[in-house]
């Protein structure tokens, strides 16, 4: 029997439809013969927790660290237990299993984790799905891969899972216990990727806090020539400049101002050249997230979810979790089909498609730049854009425009660079004049302008080298240096993608590629959201800043843990495992050795950490608290589903109390009977006014109940005042 194993039900439904398998059973599709399509719900297995290996590890104790499993084990998630059994029964009957999960590291791991657990010994094939439209699925089924070709992807997935477990379980316990010794009952989640991310934000915030503005001076001259005028900027000599080329000598700048104002000079250079600019490449996920964040303010997670919906629900675009901006050469033949599908989906795009040349040799087609997945582009299947949300339409529109742009002529312009010399001082300017719009007709905004293009929009008069020039006006501006701005979602994503430029350790700088990143295209959005949820960073409008908790955790952990260099180096190792260049066992053995050594060092320094500046920062996190009304232990204000409440932090007590305006409510005070309370008719104890339970949607009356309830169940009705009817006069 052939079993096709998908990642989720919707994927299985699409695949089954193409295979002509329409008989749906409980947990799978079947043709009644030898072909079955089934599905997981993402990862159906999860790693053992420490106490699954050893019940004694349930308590978080520093003495039990480091925790390193001798044999890695997993268990079935409760939420997926039923589907797990369905898959197990089908795999046990299978002779061939076709892995049809998402074609990436995690998708491979989802399927092969199950096959290893079931000890499947039959043939394994890989369906390389990149789109879920009918044509793409048919093509993937015709081009299945052999077992050995994608097994390294699984090993990389295992390496990622185990690395995350080792770092998370050991360091989260270690630093949470250390914080507890400082009196902070707070869980500190330490992660292989999340902690360096927080470190980036903390470092940026600190650089802003510690920044000392320095004055500098800019001189702008208004230049008059025979056929017009223009503005040019003074280029100060190196001896009066800082490292950024800014003049920091005010007296010198003022002298130049006085020297050149109203004086004659010369056009030392006026050079005009023709330039061409190719269309921006199609989108990778991170570049789509950057674009959407800048243009619409979408979060990284919103873009990922929306792109996933375009791929999975609408079949409008290809697989979104890609890190490539390029397309395989084999897809040159799909261009006309994609154009036709776009027009059938939305006739309003036909004019722009008509201007494209499908035979143009676009630079986007480059096999050397494509690995498992190509850039995000429209599919060859008609989609219903009327069913799309505003976000979906926005992303779909820019994805299709980027694709069409590959088949347009370049944007062409003339740029003139000018050098003016007056009284031995140099002034520079440049201007740009479009000569052919090319691909730019596809875009209404200026989001795709090249760096510096906005600064080169000055219209220059006709100029010749050697012609005279007059400095008519000159203005000296006093300016102050500014710190780097706080991260936004877009700039934080860009930093995560190219983290090598934030690494200062020589040993990591040497081995890191320029494109080394924190996390992957598929995980970066979730990492940012995780840091927000755990209270390490916060959004303030469109800016991201570190919280006090984030600053405290970065001050507490060693730099090697919060360094983006270490994590990016690990990510490169995972890529090597995925390509077969590195062995899973070697990577994990090296990681275990490094982790064991570091945990022991930190344990030995725990008392020192508590008394250090890091310990003081920790203590500043201590919340306002009150003694428990039952045991006297500390209480913590907690936000629950129905609002705030107070919980005792003594695990032996574990009592909870109501919240009133930020303070716990003492039940003894609440339970104090009013002065006019009657005595219980059964036992003579003072009674309390209570509210009856609603019945049939109607509010129940109040009544008197014995304060000894439930030992005594005496009750008494509450006397009500009779209303006196007002006499009416006619």
PDB file of N, CA and C in Angstrom, residues 15 36 92 184 229 280 299-300 308 322 325 395 400 424 436 465 482 495 511 533 561 588 665 667 671:
ATOM      1  N   UNK A  15      -3.942  17.306  -1.900  1.00  0.00           N
ATOM      2  CA  UNK A  15      -3.185  16.220  -2.522  1.00  0.00           C
ATOM      3  C   UNK A  15      -4.114  15.089  -2.953  1.00  0.00           C
ATOM      4  N   UNK A  36      -3.532   5.708  -0.078  1.00  0.00           N
ATOM      5  CA  UNK A  36      -4.132   6.375   1.081  1.00  0.00           C
ATOM      6  C   UNK A  36      -3.408   7.700   1.318  1.00  0.00           C
ATOM      7  N   UNK A  92       1.810   0.770   9.278  1.00  0.00           N
ATOM      8  CA  UNK A  92       2.099  -0.652   9.499  1.00  0.00           C
ATOM      9  C   UNK A  92       1.698  -1.511   8.300  1.00  0.00           C
ATOM     10  N   UNK A 184      13.396  36.567  43.788  1.00  0.00           N
ATOM     11  CA  UNK A 184      12.507  36.813  42.651  1.00  0.00           C
ATOM     12  C   UNK A 184      11.870  35.496  42.222  1.00  0.00           C
ATOM     13  N   UNK A 229      20.516  77.751 -11.308  1.00  0.00           N
ATOM     14  CA  UNK A 229      21.139  77.669  -9.982  1.00  0.00           C
ATOM     15  C   UNK A 229      20.867  76.302  -9.363  1.00  0.00           C
ATOM     16  N   UNK A 280      13.533  45.084  -8.604  1.00  0.00           N
ATOM     17  CA  UNK A 280      13.815  44.352  -7.363  1.00  0.00           C
ATOM     18  C   UNK A 280      13.386  42.902  -7.518  1.00  0.00           C
ATOM     19  N   UNK A 299       2.886  43.305  11.518  1.00  0.00           N
ATOM     20  CA  UNK A 299       3.902  42.593  12.286  1.00  0.00           C
ATOM     21  C   UNK A 299       4.419  41.416  11.467  1.00  0.00           C
ATOM     22  N   UNK A 300       5.567  40.901  11.877  1.00  0.00           N
ATOM     23  CA  UNK A 300       6.153  39.757  11.178  1.00  0.00           C
ATOM     24  C   UNK A 300       5.212  38.559  11.212  1.00  0.00           C
ATOM     25  N   UNK A 308       0.807  32.513   4.586  1.00  0.00           N
ATOM     26  CA  UNK A 308       0.430  31.108   4.719  1.00  0.00           C
ATOM     27  C   UNK A 308      -0.985  30.887   4.209  1.00  0.00           C
ATOM     28  N   UNK A 322      10.287  30.745   2.794  1.00  0.00           N
ATOM     29  CA  UNK A 322      11.486  30.602   1.981  1.00  0.00           C
ATOM     30  C   UNK A 322      12.479  31.718   2.267  1.00  0.00           C
ATOM     31  N   UNK A 325      15.347  34.724  -2.814  1.00  0.00           N
ATOM     32  CA  UNK A 325      14.739  35.765  -3.652  1.00  0.00           C
ATOM     33  C   UNK A 325      14.758  35.359  -5.126  1.00  0.00           C
ATOM     34  N   UNK A 395      -0.882  41.843   0.219  1.00  0.00           N
ATOM     35  CA  UNK A 395       0.308  41.015   0.008  1.00  0.00           C
ATOM     36  C   UNK A 395       0.282  40.355  -1.368  1.00  0.00           C
ATOM     37  N   UNK A 400       2.523  39.744  -6.776  1.00  0.00           N
ATOM     38  CA  UNK A 400       2.357  39.602  -8.226  1.00  0.00           C
ATOM     39  C   UNK A 400       3.070  40.733  -8.976  1.00  0.00           C
ATOM     40  N   UNK A 424      39.305  77.571  -2.678  1.00  0.00           N
ATOM     41  CA  UNK A 424      39.988  76.322  -2.306  1.00  0.00           C
ATOM     42  C   UNK A 424      39.118  75.369  -1.476  1.00  0.00           C
ATOM     43  N   UNK A 436      13.731  56.486 -18.807  1.00  0.00           N
ATOM     44  CA  UNK A 436      12.782  55.414 -19.142  1.00  0.00           C
ATOM     45  C   UNK A 436      12.304  54.786 -17.837  1.00  0.00           C
ATOM     46  N   UNK A 465      32.034  71.546 -17.464  1.00  0.00           N
ATOM     47  CA  UNK A 465      33.261  71.634 -16.679  1.00  0.00           C
ATOM     48  C   UNK A 465      34.044  72.887 -17.078  1.00  0.00           C
ATOM     49  N   UNK A 482      23.067  62.014  16.388  1.00  0.00           N
ATOM     50  CA  UNK A 482      21.941  61.270  16.956  1.00  0.00           C
ATOM     51  C   UNK A 482      22.314  59.808  17.138  1.00  0.00           C
ATOM     52  N   UNK A 495      17.919  42.880  11.290  1.00  0.00           N
ATOM     53  CA  UNK A 495      19.056  42.557  12.160  1.00  0.00           C
ATOM     54  C   UNK A 495      19.155  41.054  12.384  1.00  0.00           C
ATOM     55  N   UNK A 511      34.202  33.064  11.297  1.00  0.00           N
ATOM     56  CA  UNK A 511      33.509  31.916  10.695  1.00  0.00           C
ATOM     57  C   UNK A 511      32.129  32.258  10.145  1.00  0.00           C
ATOM     58  N   UNK A 533       5.565  37.970  24.435  1.00  0.00           N
ATOM     59  CA  UNK A 533       4.684  37.248  25.356  1.00  0.00           C
ATOM     60  C   UNK A 533       5.358  36.996  26.701  1.00  0.00           C
ATOM     61  N   UNK A 561      25.894  33.339  26.032  1.00  0.00           N
ATOM     62  CA  UNK A 561      24.518  32.871  25.835  1.00  0.00           C
ATOM     63  C   UNK A 561      23.684  33.919  25.109  1.00  0.00           C
ATOM     64  N   UNK A 588      25.900  17.493  18.333  1.00  0.00           N
ATOM     65  CA  UNK A 588      25.305  17.359  19.668  1.00  0.00           C
ATOM     66  C   UNK A 588      26.375  17.084  20.718  1.00  0.00           C
ATOM     67  N   UNK A 665      -7.988  40.914  48.690  1.00  0.00           N
ATOM     68  CA  UNK A 665      -9.149  41.059  49.579  1.00  0.00           C
ATOM     69  C   UNK A 665      -9.070  39.996  50.667  1.00  0.00           C
ATOM     70  N   UNK A 667     -10.507  37.589  53.096  1.00  0.00           N
ATOM     71  CA  UNK A 667     -11.823  36.945  53.217  1.00  0.00           C
ATOM     72  C   UNK A 667     -12.423  37.084  54.609  1.00  0.00           C
ATOM     73  N   UNK A 671     -16.120  38.461  55.200  1.00  0.00           N
ATOM     74  CA  UNK A 671     -17.110  37.590  55.842  1.00  0.00           C
ATOM     75  C   UNK A 671     -17.684  38.156  57.136  1.00  0.00           C
TER      76      UNK A 671
END
